[in-house]
Amino acid sequence: MFANWYDINQYFAQQLARQMNSYFEDQASSISTWPPCNLYENAESVILTAEVPGFSQDELTLSVVQDVLTLSGERKPARPEESIVHRRERQGAVKFSRSFTLPYRVDAGKVEAELKNGILTVMLPRHPEEQPRSITIAKK
């Protein structure tokens, strides 16, 4: 299989590069899709649910501009008293932002959001001008 040491070295370098590329691609894709979100639609509204465990309502921001909903969040690590010596610190800062193009214009003044047990639920009612209307056909 290998003719000399150079071939062995080249083979392992290629394998290592492939593994490292795979690792960093996975990390990049997981960051851009966090937090996990679902977007639903019914006749009256669009509903967004997002899993944001550990975030308080003060650490989350929602905005609607035209037909784009943006969910952002930032949590800074808790800092204990100065006199405490850190032996292990696993909770770091988390910052994210996700935007969703909505299927129609929403009534931004009537948007409701609720955070319960780490699940953010956002109700975005359809703008009155975007409501489907029934049109009567006149007989002649």
Coordinates of C-alpha atoms in Angstrom, one line a residue:
M1 CA 0.0 0.0 0.0
F2 CA 2.7 2.5 1.0
A3 CA 5.9 2.6 -1.0
N4 CA 7.9 4.7 1.5
W5 CA 7.7 6.9 4.5
Y6 CA 6.8 9.9 2.4
D7 CA 3.6 8.1 1.3
I8 CA 2.6 7.3 4.8
N9 CA 3.2 10.8 6.0
Q10 CA 1.2 12.3 3.1
Y11 CA -1.7 9.8 3.8
F12 CA -1.9 10.8 7.4
A13 CA -1.7 14.5 6.6
Q14 CA -4.6 14.2 4.2
Q15 CA -6.7 12.2 6.7
L16 CA -6.0 14.8 9.4
A17 CA -6.9 17.7 7.1
R18 CA -10.1 15.9 6.1
Q19 CA -11.1 15.4 9.7
M20 CA -10.3 19.0 10.7
N21 CA -12.2 20.4 7.8
S22 CA -15.2 18.2 8.7
Y23 CA -15.0 19.4 12.3
F24 CA -14.9 23.1 11.5
E25 CA -17.7 22.8 8.8
D26 CA -19.9 21.1 11.5
Q27 CA -19.1 23.8 14.0
A28 CA -19.9 26.6 11.5
S29 CA -23.2 25.1 10.5
S30 CA -24.3 24.5 14.0
I31 CA -23.7 28.1 15.0
S32 CA -25.6 29.5 12.1
T33 CA -28.7 27.4 12.8
W34 CA -28.8 28.0 16.6
P35 CA -31.2 28.3 18.3
P36 CA -33.4 25.6 16.7
C37 CA -36.6 27.2 15.4
N38 CA -39.9 26.2 13.8
L39 CA -42.0 28.5 11.7
Y40 CA -45.7 27.6 11.2
E41 CA -48.5 29.4 9.4
N42 CA -52.2 29.3 9.7
A43 CA -55.0 31.5 8.2
E44 CA -54.5 34.3 10.7
S45 CA -50.8 34.3 11.7
V46 CA -47.3 33.0 11.5
I47 CA -46.0 31.3 14.6
L48 CA -42.3 31.0 15.5
T49 CA -41.1 28.7 18.3
A50 CA -37.4 28.8 19.3
E51 CA -35.5 26.7 21.9
V52 CA -33.6 29.2 24.0
P53 CA -32.8 27.4 27.3
G54 CA -31.0 29.4 29.9
F55 CA -32.0 32.8 28.3
S56 CA -34.2 35.3 30.2
Q57 CA -36.6 37.6 28.4
D58 CA -34.2 40.5 29.0
E59 CA -31.5 38.7 27.0
L60 CA -33.6 38.2 23.9
T61 CA -34.6 40.7 21.2
L62 CA -37.3 40.5 18.5
S63 CA -37.7 42.9 15.6
V64 CA -40.0 42.9 12.6
V65 CA -39.0 45.1 9.6
Q66 CA -41.3 44.7 6.6
D67 CA -41.5 40.9 6.1
V68 CA -38.4 39.9 8.0
L69 CA -38.4 38.7 11.7
T70 CA -35.1 38.8 13.5
L71 CA -34.5 37.0 16.8
S72 CA -31.3 37.9 18.6
G73 CA -29.9 37.0 22.0
E74 CA -26.9 37.6 24.1
R75 CA -26.0 35.9 27.4
K76 CA -22.9 36.9 29.3
P77 CA -21.3 34.4 31.6
A78 CA -22.2 34.6 35.3
R79 CA -19.2 36.0 37.3
P80 CA -18.9 34.9 40.9
E81 CA -17.3 36.9 43.6
E82 CA -13.7 38.1 43.0
S83 CA -12.5 36.0 46.0
I84 CA -13.5 32.8 44.4
V85 CA -10.8 30.8 42.5
H86 CA -12.0 29.3 39.3
R87 CA -11.2 25.6 38.9
R88 CA -13.3 25.0 35.8
E89 CA -15.4 27.4 33.8
R90 CA -17.6 25.8 31.2
Q91 CA -20.3 28.5 30.7
G92 CA -19.2 31.0 28.2
A93 CA -20.9 34.0 26.6
V94 CA -23.5 33.1 23.9
K95 CA -24.5 35.5 21.2
F96 CA -26.7 34.7 18.2
S97 CA -29.0 36.3 15.6
R98 CA -31.4 34.6 13.2
S99 CA -33.6 36.2 10.6
F100 CA -36.6 34.7 8.9
T101 CA -38.4 36.0 5.8
L102 CA -42.1 35.8 6.6
P103 CA -44.6 34.6 3.9
Y104 CA -46.6 37.9 4.1
R105 CA -46.7 41.2 5.9
V106 CA -47.6 41.0 9.6
D107 CA -49.3 43.5 11.9
A108 CA -46.2 44.5 14.0
G109 CA -48.3 46.3 16.6
K110 CA -50.1 43.1 17.5
V111 CA -47.1 40.7 17.7
E112 CA -47.1 38.7 20.9
A113 CA -44.2 36.7 22.4
E114 CA -44.0 34.4 25.4
L115 CA -41.0 32.7 27.0
K116 CA -41.9 29.6 29.0
N117 CA -39.6 26.7 30.1
G118 CA -36.9 27.7 27.6
I119 CA -39.3 27.9 24.6
L120 CA -40.0 31.2 23.0
T121 CA -43.3 31.4 21.1
V122 CA -44.0 34.3 18.9
M123 CA -47.4 35.0 17.3
L124 CA -47.3 37.3 14.3
P125 CA -50.8 38.1 13.1
R126 CA -51.4 38.8 9.4
H127 CA -51.7 42.4 8.5
P128 CA -55.4 43.3 7.8
E129 CA -54.6 44.3 4.2
E130 CA -53.1 40.8 3.7
Q131 CA -56.1 38.9 5.0
P132 CA -57.7 36.7 2.3
R133 CA -61.1 38.2 1.3
S134 CA -64.1 36.6 -0.2
I135 CA -65.4 38.4 -3.3
T136 CA -69.0 38.2 -4.4
I137 CA -69.5 37.7 -8.1
A138 CA -72.5 39.7 -9.4
K139 CA -75.0 38.3 -11.8
K140 CA -75.8 40.3 -14.9

